[in-house]
Short mmCIF file of C-alpha atoms and ligand atoms in Angstrom, two decimals:
data_model
loop_
_atom_site.label_atom_id
_atom_site.label_comp_id
_atom_site.label_asym_id
_atom_site.label_seq_id
_atom_site.Cartn_x
_atom_site.Cartn_y
_atom_site.Cartn_z
CA MET A 1 -55.97 41.70 56.87
CA VAL A 2 -57.46 41.02 60.27
CA VAL A 3 -59.82 38.08 60.14
CA GLY A 4 -62.76 37.88 62.48
CA GLU A 5 -65.66 35.49 62.90
CA ARG A 6 -69.07 36.39 64.17
CA LYS A 7 -69.75 35.39 67.74
CA PRO A 8 -72.46 32.82 68.39
CA PHE A 9 -75.88 34.46 68.26
CA ASP A 10 -76.71 33.43 71.84
CA GLU A 11 -73.67 35.21 73.17
CA ILE A 12 -74.63 38.39 71.34
CA THR A 13 -78.22 38.33 72.59
CA ARG A 14 -76.99 37.80 76.15
CA MET A 15 -74.76 40.88 75.86
CA LEU A 16 -77.73 42.94 74.73
CA GLU A 17 -80.10 41.80 77.48
CA GLY A 18 -81.62 44.79 79.21
CA HIS A 19 -80.95 47.18 76.32
CA LYS A 20 -83.79 48.77 74.40
CA LYS A 21 -82.03 50.59 71.62
CA VAL A 22 -78.64 49.80 70.14
CA LEU A 23 -76.37 50.89 67.34
CA VAL A 24 -75.09 47.95 65.26
CA LEU A 25 -71.96 49.38 63.77
CA GLY A 26 -70.15 47.73 60.86
CA CYS A 27 -66.63 48.36 59.62
CA GLY A 28 -65.71 48.81 55.98
CA GLY A 29 -62.16 47.49 56.44
CA CYS A 30 -60.82 43.97 56.89
CA VAL A 31 -64.01 42.49 58.28
CA THR A 32 -65.87 43.60 55.20
CA VAL A 33 -63.31 41.79 53.07
CA CYS A 34 -63.66 38.60 55.10
CA LEU A 35 -67.43 38.91 55.01
CA THR A 36 -68.07 39.07 58.73
CA GLY A 37 -68.53 42.71 59.74
CA GLY A 38 -69.50 44.91 56.80
CA GLN A 39 -72.73 46.50 55.72
CA ASP A 40 -74.38 43.25 54.64
CA GLU A 41 -73.56 41.54 57.91
CA VAL A 42 -74.88 44.51 59.86
CA ARG A 43 -78.18 44.15 58.05
CA VAL A 44 -78.42 40.39 58.63
CA LEU A 45 -77.47 40.51 62.30
CA SER A 46 -79.82 43.41 62.96
CA SER A 47 -82.82 41.64 61.54
CA GLN A 48 -81.98 38.45 63.38
CA LEU A 49 -81.78 40.41 66.62
CA ARG A 50 -85.06 42.21 65.95
CA MET A 51 -86.83 38.96 65.20
CA ALA A 52 -85.52 37.21 68.28
CA ARG A 53 -86.51 40.06 70.55
CA ASP A 54 -89.92 40.45 68.94
CA LYS A 55 -90.55 36.79 69.63
CA GLU A 56 -89.79 37.40 73.29
CA GLY A 57 -92.20 40.32 73.28
CA ASN A 58 -89.30 42.55 74.22
CA PRO A 59 -88.60 44.53 71.07
CA LEU A 60 -85.18 45.96 70.32
CA GLU A 61 -84.75 49.15 68.38
CA ILE A 62 -81.71 49.15 66.15
CA ILE A 63 -79.83 51.82 64.23
CA GLU A 64 -77.74 50.28 61.45
CA LYS A 65 -74.60 51.98 60.29
CA THR A 66 -71.27 51.09 58.72
CA VAL A 67 -68.24 53.35 58.73
CA GLU A 68 -65.16 53.20 56.54
CA ARG A 69 -62.89 52.00 59.38
CA GLN A 70 -63.54 51.78 63.10
CA CYS A 71 -59.82 51.84 63.92
CA ASP A 72 -59.56 55.46 62.88
CA PRO A 73 -60.86 58.47 64.88
CA GLU A 74 -61.69 60.37 61.73
CA TYR A 75 -64.29 57.80 60.72
CA ILE A 76 -65.84 57.02 64.07
CA ASP A 77 -66.47 60.72 64.61
CA GLU A 78 -69.19 60.20 62.03
CA VAL A 79 -71.39 58.38 64.53
CA GLN A 80 -71.14 61.12 67.12
CA SER A 81 -74.77 62.12 66.71
CA LEU A 82 -76.02 58.52 66.78
CA VAL A 83 -74.33 57.24 69.93
CA PRO A 84 -76.29 59.45 72.39
CA GLU A 85 -79.50 58.04 70.95
CA VAL A 86 -78.73 54.43 71.94
CA ASP A 87 -77.99 52.67 75.20
CA ALA A 88 -75.29 50.42 73.76
CA VAL A 89 -73.15 49.94 70.66
CA LEU A 90 -72.65 46.52 69.12
CA SER A 91 -69.50 46.78 67.07
CA MET A 92 -68.90 44.43 64.17
CA ALA A 93 -65.26 45.51 63.82
CA CYS A 94 -62.18 43.65 65.02
CA GLY A 95 -61.07 44.12 68.62
CA ALA A 96 -59.14 47.24 67.68
CA GLY A 97 -62.25 48.86 66.24
CA VAL A 98 -64.31 47.94 69.30
CA GLN A 99 -61.70 49.56 71.54
CA PHE A 100 -61.41 52.69 69.43
CA MET A 101 -65.17 53.08 69.80
CA ALA A 102 -65.04 52.46 73.55
CA GLU A 103 -62.25 54.99 73.98
CA ARG A 104 -64.05 57.61 71.97
CA TYR A 105 -67.52 57.14 73.48
CA THR A 106 -66.79 56.67 77.15
CA GLY A 107 -70.35 57.02 78.37
CA THR A 108 -71.83 54.18 76.32
CA PRO A 109 -71.13 50.46 76.56
CA VAL A 110 -69.53 49.05 73.40
CA TYR A 111 -69.78 45.29 72.80
CA PRO A 112 -67.97 43.03 70.33
CA ALA A 113 -70.05 41.08 67.83
CA LEU A 114 -66.99 39.31 66.42
CA ASN A 115 -64.22 37.13 67.68
CA THR A 116 -61.03 38.57 66.24
CA SER A 117 -59.20 35.51 64.98
CA PHE A 118 -55.93 36.17 63.19
CA VAL A 119 -53.92 38.11 60.66
CA GLY A 120 -54.13 36.37 57.34
CA GLY A 121 -55.55 36.51 53.89
CA SER A 122 -58.10 34.89 51.64
CA LYS A 123 -57.10 31.82 49.67
CA LYS A 124 -60.32 32.24 47.76
CA GLU A 125 -63.63 33.82 48.60
CA GLY A 126 -64.87 32.66 51.97
CA TYR A 127 -61.66 30.80 52.83
CA TYR A 128 -59.21 32.60 55.11
CA VAL A 129 -55.86 31.47 56.45
CA GLU A 130 -53.48 32.72 59.10
CA ARG A 131 -50.11 33.94 57.95
CA CYS A 132 -48.62 36.20 60.63
CA GLN A 133 -48.64 36.43 64.41
CA THR A 134 -47.31 39.98 64.40
CA CYS A 135 -44.13 39.08 66.28
CA GLY A 136 -42.69 42.47 65.47
CA GLU A 137 -39.40 41.16 64.10
CA CYS A 138 -40.02 39.52 60.77
CA LYS A 139 -37.97 36.43 60.05
CA LEU A 140 -39.19 35.64 56.58
CA TYR A 141 -35.75 36.24 55.05
CA TYR A 142 -34.40 33.12 56.79
CA THR A 143 -37.43 31.02 56.15
CA ALA A 144 -38.07 31.57 52.47
CA GLY A 145 -41.10 33.76 52.98
CA ILE A 146 -43.02 31.27 55.12
CA CYS A 147 -43.62 32.23 58.73
CA PRO A 148 -42.25 29.74 61.28
CA ILE A 149 -44.14 31.40 64.10
CA ALA A 150 -47.58 31.39 62.55
CA ARG A 151 -47.29 28.26 60.46
CA CYS A 152 -45.46 25.85 62.74
CA SER A 153 -47.83 24.73 65.49
CA LYS A 154 -45.03 25.02 68.02
CA SER A 155 -43.56 28.23 66.58
CA LEU A 156 -40.18 26.52 66.27
CA LEU A 157 -37.47 28.70 64.79
CA ASN A 158 -34.81 26.12 63.99
CA GLY A 159 -36.49 23.42 62.04
CA PRO A 160 -39.12 20.73 62.13
CA CYS A 161 -39.94 18.77 65.26
CA GLY A 162 -39.98 15.00 65.29
CA GLY A 163 -43.66 14.85 64.50
CA SER A 164 -43.58 16.07 60.92
CA THR A 165 -44.98 13.32 58.70
CA LYS A 166 -45.37 13.35 54.93
CA GLY A 167 -45.60 17.12 54.85
CA LYS A 168 -48.22 17.30 57.57
CA CYS A 169 -48.06 18.56 61.13
CA GLU A 170 -48.22 16.25 64.11
CA ILE A 171 -51.30 18.01 65.42
CA ASP A 172 -53.51 17.09 62.48
CA PRO A 173 -53.06 15.26 59.16
CA GLU A 174 -54.98 18.11 57.53
CA VAL A 175 -52.51 20.78 58.65
CA ASP A 176 -49.42 21.46 56.56
CA CYS A 177 -46.15 21.24 58.47
CA GLY A 178 -44.84 24.80 58.31
CA TRP A 179 -41.27 23.56 58.35
CA GLN A 180 -41.82 21.17 55.46
CA LEU A 181 -43.04 24.17 53.47
CA ILE A 182 -40.03 26.22 54.52
CA ILE A 183 -37.52 23.50 53.64
CA ASP A 184 -39.16 22.79 50.28
CA ARG A 185 -39.01 26.43 49.36
CA LEU A 186 -35.48 26.98 50.64
CA GLU A 187 -34.42 24.00 48.55
CA SER A 188 -36.13 25.21 45.42
CA LEU A 189 -34.57 28.65 45.86
CA GLY A 190 -31.13 27.17 46.45
CA GLN A 191 -31.02 28.79 49.89
CA MET A 192 -30.58 25.76 52.13
CA ASP A 193 -27.51 27.37 53.72
CA ARG A 194 -29.94 29.66 55.52
CA TYR A 195 -31.38 26.66 57.33
CA GLU A 196 -28.05 25.72 58.85
CA GLU A 197 -27.70 29.03 60.62
CA ILE A 198 -28.98 28.74 64.17
CA MET A 199 -31.76 31.22 64.60
CA ALA A 200 -31.27 33.13 67.83
CA ILE A 201 -33.80 33.15 70.62
CA CYS A 202 -36.64 35.48 69.76
CA ASP A 203 -36.81 38.90 71.35
CA TRP A 204 -40.45 38.90 72.30
CA ARG A 205 -40.28 42.49 73.47
CA SER A 206 -41.27 43.36 69.94
CA ASN A 207 -44.33 41.16 70.49
CA ARG A 208 -46.96 41.42 73.22
CA ASP A 209 -44.46 40.79 75.99
CA GLY A 210 -43.21 44.34 75.70
CA GLY A 211 -46.65 45.66 76.59
CA PRO A 212 -49.02 47.30 74.13
CA ARG A 213 -47.10 48.29 71.03
CA LYS A 214 -47.17 51.56 69.22
CA MET A 215 -45.69 52.99 66.06
CA ILE A 216 -45.15 56.71 65.69
CA ARG A 217 -44.36 58.36 62.38
CA GLU A 218 -42.55 61.47 63.56
CA ASP A 219 -42.92 63.09 60.15
CA PHE A 220 -46.69 63.06 60.58
CA GLN A 221 -46.74 64.48 64.11
CA ARG A 222 -47.91 68.03 64.55
CA MET B 1 -14.50 10.18 70.64
CA SER B 2 -13.20 10.99 74.06
CA GLY B 3 -12.47 14.18 75.84
CA GLU B 4 -12.51 15.81 79.18
CA ILE B 5 -15.27 14.77 81.57
CA LYS B 6 -17.38 17.82 82.30
CA THR B 7 -19.85 16.53 84.86
CA ASP B 8 -20.29 13.82 87.45
CA SER B 9 -22.68 11.98 85.17
CA ASN B 10 -22.27 8.22 85.07
CA LEU B 11 -23.68 8.26 81.56
CA GLU B 12 -21.04 10.74 80.43
CA LYS B 13 -18.29 8.62 81.94
CA ILE B 14 -19.53 5.42 80.29
CA LEU B 15 -19.75 7.12 76.90
CA LYS B 16 -16.41 8.85 77.18
CA SER B 17 -14.77 5.58 78.23
CA GLY B 18 -15.84 4.24 74.84
CA GLN B 19 -18.25 1.65 76.19
CA PHE B 20 -21.61 0.97 74.59
CA ALA B 21 -24.11 2.84 76.76
CA VAL B 22 -27.63 1.85 77.76
CA THR B 23 -30.34 4.25 78.90
CA GLY B 24 -33.87 3.46 79.95
CA GLU B 25 -36.98 5.45 80.62
CA CYS B 26 -39.43 5.99 83.44
CA GLY B 27 -42.76 7.80 83.18
CA PRO B 28 -43.78 9.61 86.40
CA PRO B 29 -47.23 8.87 87.83
CA ARG B 30 -50.37 10.93 87.38
CA GLY B 31 -50.48 11.60 91.05
CA ALA B 32 -48.41 12.47 94.08
CA ASP B 33 -47.55 8.95 95.20
CA PRO B 34 -43.76 8.52 95.21
CA GLU B 35 -44.12 4.77 95.67
CA VAL B 36 -45.05 4.41 91.99
CA ILE B 37 -41.61 5.67 91.02
CA ARG B 38 -39.85 3.68 93.70
CA LYS B 39 -41.49 0.52 92.38
CA LYS B 40 -40.47 1.26 88.82
CA CYS B 41 -36.97 2.01 90.03
CA GLY B 42 -36.83 -1.41 91.65
CA LEU B 43 -37.58 -2.96 88.27
CA LEU B 44 -35.13 -0.77 86.37
CA LYS B 45 -32.17 -0.68 88.72
CA SER B 46 -28.81 -1.90 87.33
CA ASN B 47 -30.35 -2.51 83.91
CA ALA B 48 -29.07 0.70 82.35
CA ASP B 49 -26.57 3.47 83.00
CA ALA B 50 -29.16 6.22 83.35
CA PHE B 51 -32.92 6.59 83.06
CA ASN B 52 -34.94 9.33 81.42
CA ILE B 53 -37.67 10.88 83.48
CA THR B 54 -40.29 12.13 81.06
CA ASP B 55 -41.67 15.65 81.36
CA ASN B 56 -45.46 15.58 81.05
CA GLN B 57 -45.18 13.20 78.14
CA THR B 58 -47.86 13.44 75.45
CA SER B 59 -48.89 16.66 77.23
CA VAL B 60 -50.64 14.79 80.02
CA VAL B 61 -50.10 16.22 83.50
CA ARG B 62 -47.83 14.06 85.64
CA MET B 63 -45.54 14.47 88.60
CA SER B 64 -42.79 16.91 87.67
CA SER B 65 -39.67 15.46 86.16
CA ILE B 66 -37.41 17.18 88.68
CA ALA B 67 -39.29 15.79 91.66
CA SER B 68 -39.45 12.33 90.10
CA ALA B 69 -35.74 12.46 89.30
CA VAL B 70 -34.94 13.20 92.93
CA ILE B 71 -37.00 10.22 94.08
CA MET B 72 -35.14 8.11 91.54
CA MET B 73 -31.81 9.24 92.94
CA GLN B 74 -32.95 8.29 96.42
CA GLU B 75 -33.37 4.79 95.02
CA GLY B 76 -29.81 4.81 93.73
CA LEU B 77 -30.49 5.27 90.01
CA GLU B 78 -29.15 8.03 87.78
CA PRO B 79 -31.87 10.12 86.14
CA VAL B 80 -31.87 12.04 82.88
CA MET B 81 -34.25 14.91 83.51
CA GLN B 82 -36.32 15.68 80.43
CA MET B 83 -37.27 19.30 79.85
CA VAL B 84 -39.79 20.44 77.25
CA CYS B 85 -40.15 23.94 75.84
CA ARG B 86 -43.93 23.66 75.64
CA ASP B 87 -44.61 24.58 79.25
CA ARG B 88 -41.95 27.08 80.30
CA ASN B 89 -40.50 30.35 79.20
CA ARG B 90 -36.77 31.06 79.42
CA ILE B 91 -37.05 32.29 82.99
CA ALA B 92 -38.73 29.12 84.23
CA ILE B 93 -36.37 26.93 82.21
CA GLN B 94 -33.21 28.47 83.60
CA SER B 95 -34.68 28.34 87.08
CA ASP B 96 -35.47 24.63 86.71
CA VAL B 97 -31.98 23.95 85.34
CA LEU B 98 -30.51 25.51 88.48
CA GLY B 99 -32.95 23.70 90.73
CA GLY B 100 -32.42 20.32 89.09
CA ALA B 101 -28.64 20.67 89.24
CA ALA B 102 -28.77 21.79 92.87
CA LEU B 103 -30.72 18.66 93.76
CA GLY B 104 -28.01 16.52 92.20
CA ILE B 105 -29.39 15.81 88.75
CA LYS B 106 -26.53 15.34 86.29
CA ASN B 107 -28.15 14.76 82.91
CA MET B 108 -30.72 16.75 81.04
CA LEU B 109 -32.57 16.11 77.79
CA CYS B 110 -33.71 19.14 75.79
CA LEU B 111 -36.99 18.68 73.90
CA SER B 112 -39.55 20.86 72.21
CA GLY B 113 -42.35 18.67 73.62
CA ASP B 114 -45.54 17.22 72.19
CA HIS B 115 -48.22 19.73 71.28
CA GLN B 116 -50.78 20.21 74.05
CA LYS B 117 -53.49 19.16 71.65
CA PHE B 118 -52.71 15.52 72.45
CA GLY B 119 -52.91 15.79 76.18
CA ASP B 120 -55.49 16.10 78.89
CA HIS B 121 -55.48 19.93 78.73
CA PRO B 122 -55.84 20.82 75.06
CA GLN B 123 -57.15 24.23 76.14
CA ALA B 124 -53.75 25.15 77.59
CA LYS B 125 -51.79 28.12 76.32
CA ASN B 126 -48.50 26.77 75.11
CA VAL B 127 -45.26 28.64 75.59
CA TYR B 128 -42.54 27.64 73.11
CA ASP B 129 -40.62 30.76 74.09
CA ILE B 130 -37.47 29.01 72.90
CA ASP B 131 -37.05 25.84 70.85
CA SER B 132 -35.06 22.70 71.61
CA ILE B 133 -31.94 23.87 69.78
CA GLN B 134 -32.00 27.16 71.64
CA LEU B 135 -32.54 25.19 74.86
CA ILE B 136 -29.39 23.16 74.23
CA HIS B 137 -27.51 26.38 73.66
CA THR B 138 -28.95 27.89 76.85
CA VAL B 139 -27.87 25.02 79.09
CA ARG B 140 -24.48 24.93 77.44
CA GLN B 141 -23.97 28.63 78.05
CA MET B 142 -25.10 28.25 81.66
CA ARG B 143 -22.65 25.42 82.26
CA ASP B 144 -19.61 26.34 80.20
CA GLU B 145 -19.68 30.11 80.40
CA GLY B 146 -21.41 30.34 83.75
CA LYS B 147 -23.85 32.85 82.33
CA PHE B 148 -27.58 33.25 82.10
CA LEU B 149 -29.16 34.13 78.77
CA SER B 150 -29.16 37.70 80.03
CA GLY B 151 -25.36 37.56 80.10
CA GLU B 152 -25.28 37.84 83.86
CA GLU B 153 -22.96 35.62 85.80
CA ILE B 154 -24.27 32.50 87.55
CA LYS B 155 -22.93 31.89 91.03
CA GLY B 156 -22.69 28.12 91.22
CA VAL B 157 -22.91 26.78 87.70
CA PRO B 158 -25.15 23.79 86.90
CA ARG B 159 -23.01 20.86 85.78
CA LEU B 160 -25.31 18.89 83.49
CA PHE B 161 -24.50 16.45 80.70
CA ILE B 162 -26.60 17.72 77.83
CA GLY B 163 -28.73 15.56 75.59
CA ALA B 164 -31.48 15.93 73.01
CA ALA B 165 -33.70 13.74 70.89
CA GLU B 166 -33.65 13.31 67.15
CA ASN B 167 -36.10 11.56 64.89
CA PRO B 168 -34.45 10.17 61.76
CA PHE B 169 -37.85 9.06 60.49
CA ALA B 170 -39.68 12.37 60.56
CA ASP B 171 -40.00 14.46 57.44
CA PRO B 172 -38.49 16.10 55.54
CA PHE B 173 -35.79 13.43 55.56
CA ALA B 174 -33.28 15.66 53.80
CA ILE B 175 -33.21 17.93 56.82
CA ARG B 176 -32.62 15.28 59.42
CA VAL B 177 -28.81 15.27 59.27
CA PRO B 178 -28.51 19.07 58.99
CA ARG B 179 -30.88 19.34 61.94
CA LEU B 180 -28.57 17.14 64.01
CA ALA B 181 -25.69 19.33 62.85
CA LYS B 182 -27.51 22.35 64.25
CA LYS B 183 -27.99 20.58 67.57
CA VAL B 184 -24.30 19.73 67.62
CA ALA B 185 -23.40 23.33 66.82
CA ALA B 186 -25.66 24.40 69.68
CA GLY B 187 -23.65 22.15 71.99
CA VAL B 188 -25.52 18.88 72.46
CA GLU B 189 -23.41 16.02 73.83
CA PHE B 190 -25.64 12.99 73.42
CA ILE B 191 -28.66 12.14 71.32
CA GLN B 192 -31.39 9.60 71.87
CA THR B 193 -33.28 8.74 68.72
CA GLN B 194 -36.93 8.01 68.11
CA CYS B 195 -37.83 4.29 68.26
CA ILE B 196 -36.06 2.48 65.45
CA PHE B 197 -38.09 -0.07 63.51
CA ASN B 198 -36.97 0.78 60.00
CA LEU B 199 -33.31 -0.14 60.25
CA ASN B 200 -32.51 0.62 56.63
CA LYS B 201 -33.69 4.17 56.95
CA PHE B 202 -31.84 4.52 60.22
CA LYS B 203 -28.64 3.29 58.56
CA GLU B 204 -29.09 5.80 55.78
CA TRP B 205 -29.44 8.60 58.33
CA MET B 206 -26.49 7.32 60.34
CA LYS B 207 -24.37 7.28 57.20
CA GLY B 208 -25.18 10.94 56.69
CA VAL B 209 -24.25 11.57 60.32
CA VAL B 210 -20.90 9.80 59.92
CA ASP B 211 -20.18 11.45 56.56
CA ARG B 212 -20.43 14.83 58.22
CA GLY B 213 -18.31 13.66 61.12
CA LEU B 214 -21.07 14.40 63.58
CA HIS B 215 -20.62 11.06 65.35
CA GLU B 216 -17.27 12.39 66.53
CA LYS B 217 -18.94 15.31 68.22
CA VAL B 218 -22.04 13.73 69.70
CA TYR B 219 -22.89 10.29 71.11
CA VAL B 220 -25.83 8.77 69.28
CA LEU B 221 -27.99 6.32 71.25
CA GLY B 222 -30.44 4.38 69.10
CA GLY B 223 -33.99 4.24 70.43
CA VAL B 224 -35.49 0.78 70.91
CA THR B 225 -39.07 0.02 71.91
CA PRO B 226 -40.47 -3.49 72.29
CA PHE B 227 -43.95 -4.16 70.92
CA LYS B 228 -46.26 -5.58 73.56
CA SER B 229 -48.69 -6.85 70.98
CA PHE B 230 -49.70 -6.58 67.34
CA GLY B 231 -52.29 -4.01 68.40
CA MET B 232 -49.62 -1.75 69.82
CA ALA B 233 -47.45 -2.13 66.73
CA ARG B 234 -50.37 -1.19 64.52
CA TYR B 235 -51.24 1.75 66.75
CA MET B 236 -47.68 3.05 66.57
CA ALA B 237 -47.57 2.60 62.82
CA LYS B 238 -50.84 4.39 62.21
CA ASN B 239 -51.33 6.92 64.98
CA VAL B 240 -48.01 8.15 66.27
CA PRO B 241 -46.72 11.03 64.16
CA GLY B 242 -43.17 10.60 62.93
CA MET B 243 -43.10 6.85 63.63
CA ASP B 244 -41.94 4.47 60.89
CA VAL B 245 -42.95 0.83 61.36
CA PRO B 246 -42.25 -1.22 58.23
CA GLU B 247 -44.94 -3.52 56.87
CA GLU B 248 -42.83 -6.65 57.38
CA LEU B 249 -42.58 -6.04 61.13
CA LEU B 250 -46.34 -5.60 61.32
CA GLU B 251 -46.78 -8.85 59.41
CA ARG B 252 -44.36 -10.59 61.72
CA MET B 253 -46.28 -9.46 64.81
CA LYS B 254 -49.61 -10.25 63.20
CA GLY B 255 -48.44 -13.74 62.26
CA THR B 256 -47.48 -14.52 65.85
CA PRO B 257 -50.12 -16.13 68.07
CA LYS B 258 -51.55 -13.64 70.56
CA GLU B 259 -50.02 -15.19 73.66
CA LYS B 260 -46.57 -15.18 72.04
CA GLN B 261 -46.70 -11.60 70.71
CA ALA B 262 -45.07 -9.97 73.75
CA GLU B 263 -42.19 -12.41 73.53
CA GLU B 264 -41.86 -11.75 69.81
CA GLY B 265 -41.80 -8.01 70.50
CA ILE B 266 -38.87 -8.53 72.82
CA THR B 267 -37.08 -10.73 70.31
CA ILE B 268 -37.42 -7.99 67.70
CA ALA B 269 -36.05 -5.43 70.15
CA VAL B 270 -33.07 -7.65 70.95
CA GLU B 271 -32.37 -8.22 67.23
CA THR B 272 -32.56 -4.48 66.68
CA ILE B 273 -29.98 -3.86 69.40
CA HIS B 274 -27.64 -6.45 67.87
CA GLN B 275 -27.92 -4.71 64.53
CA LEU B 276 -27.48 -1.25 66.04
CA ARG B 277 -24.21 -2.34 67.63
CA GLU B 278 -22.85 -3.05 64.16
CA ILE B 279 -23.66 0.37 62.75
CA PRO B 280 -20.70 2.76 62.71
CA GLY B 281 -21.24 5.79 64.88
CA VAL B 282 -23.84 4.31 67.23
CA ALA B 283 -22.63 4.79 70.80
CA GLY B 284 -25.40 3.09 72.71
CA VAL B 285 -29.08 2.29 72.96
CA HIS B 286 -32.01 3.97 74.62
CA ILE B 287 -34.57 1.34 75.63
CA MET B 288 -38.04 2.83 75.92
CA ALA B 289 -40.33 0.14 77.24
CA ILE B 290 -43.42 2.27 77.55
CA GLU B 291 -45.25 1.31 80.77
CA TRP B 292 -43.43 -2.02 80.58
CA GLU B 293 -40.43 -1.16 82.72
CA GLU B 294 -39.99 -4.71 83.96
CA LYS B 295 -38.85 -5.77 80.50
CA VAL B 296 -35.86 -3.43 80.18
CA GLY B 297 -33.67 -5.84 82.14
CA GLU B 298 -34.74 -8.81 80.08
CA ILE B 299 -34.01 -7.00 76.83
CA ALA B 300 -30.63 -5.73 78.03
CA GLN B 301 -29.80 -9.21 79.32
CA LYS B 302 -30.72 -10.95 76.08
CA ALA B 303 -28.81 -8.35 74.07
CA GLY B 304 -25.71 -9.08 76.12
CA LEU B 305 -25.59 -5.65 77.69
CA LEU B 306 -25.58 -6.78 81.34
CA PRO B 307 -24.08 -6.35 83.79
CA ARG B 308 -23.56 -2.65 83.28
CA PRO B 309 -19.97 -1.55 83.76
CA THR B 310 -18.93 0.67 86.63
CA VAL B 311 -16.72 3.64 85.85
S1 SF4 C 401 -41.95 36.31 61.36
FE1 SF4 C 401 -43.20 37.59 62.70
S2 SF4 C 401 -43.73 39.40 61.48
FE2 SF4 C 401 -42.93 37.85 60.05
S3 SF4 C 401 -44.75 36.80 59.32
FE3 SF4 C 401 -44.04 35.67 61.09
S4 SF4 C 401 -45.10 36.50 62.87
FE4 SF4 C 401 -45.36 37.91 61.16
S1 SF4 C 402 -44.93 18.98 62.58
FE1 SF4 C 402 -44.08 20.76 61.57
S2 SF4 C 402 -45.59 22.40 61.85
FE2 SF4 C 402 -46.10 20.77 63.25
S3 SF4 C 402 -45.12 21.37 65.15
FE3 SF4 C 402 -43.69 20.00 64.10
S4 SF4 C 402 -42.39 21.31 62.87
FE4 SF4 C 402 -44.12 22.55 63.53
#
């Protein structure tokens, strides 16, 4: 899932300066799972905002709403009647959701309430870790299912750097060395021969360097 | 190991003539004053066959390694231009290889580079478009096939003697010989190792290198760094990732009176060089006297490595 963290409250209030009525829009997808942008968070943020603005003597009217997914036109159509009522939308989705809203509702400013952080998963509740940097050309076959791009701090493709110490990365004794994990797992799977192959230079065209990416399922086009 | 000389590098000639090579190191200044390098060059001259010019070491901004290398050449020393993958994509790297070679640089060391987190610009966006093994392969292709990574022909190929670093003390240990094998397969011609303090571990690694016959395909230069003080030894033991300083060396430095510690550090370095010369497969030493350039000559002298041969 996409993991996002809520922006600092000050930053959010600054974005909303000058607005009288806003729609705080949650997303029922990834950010609900990682507890940062779902229905509950919409409620909490909205009341914090109301309180802060009341204190200033500059009240803010808020419509609270959460849709299934903001990265899907079908679901954001649902707020069509609400958007004209407000002078800005504060989206609690990931960056994709914010942009889908902005594209759909061109006449209204749409602001992000989250910082979209990474693609990862939950180790346990409330504890999320990065696992993929969406390079567009998955290498996990060679690296025993552990991503060298996301989990090595230098995104090295051909093995550990000289800073790997006792299983930890040179950047921080708390951070696992991605390559130690890869080697351990290759060894335990009896696949060390895969390490000896030189991994070719990455074709980053499948990543951001090829411009915005798209995927089209021809069979679904009408 | 011998073979056809591929470049005009003095270091390559020394190594291919079968003589025990010595390299040193010079850190460029954090400013635009060329005199700093000239001064260091004065201290280093004739004490080694070639001298590494570091490339924004520990991710702190310094004068570029190409520019510093050119100043070094003006002083009559042979530089080894270091090149890290942290700061450049493949376009910038190939461009710098051409530029460095055009300016007369004859040796290049391919490194991944320290993470920017350690430097003076931890906010920087790192690059790591390619890694050090891919960098070796890139330079090799540029020189031997006369081609860019794109496959297009280079008009005027860069003739560089190609080196890399290896750390026998980093983890996982089991991967350290195979990793060298990958560098060799990528086309590296000489290796400078991380500072050697744990000689037993180094010997174990070297045995693995010899068992695989890698020493016949690449020249291994053992890294030697003199301790300036007990404090420095302790710092290196505790705070430098991938550094292995055995307890007994720390004790030895600690047990030496403060004013004698620098001398003791040099004695240890000289002893290390003597031992390295006995290890099968070791082709030379790389003396890294960090911000202590004036001591390289003394160490080389005491280790019986001076005067340097001319080839
Ligand atoms: S190799 Fe690429 S696609 Fe696969 S997990 Fe890593 S970043 Fe994601
Ligand atoms: S220590 Fe490991 S994870 Fe960290 S940069 Fe080096 S190889 Fe990558």
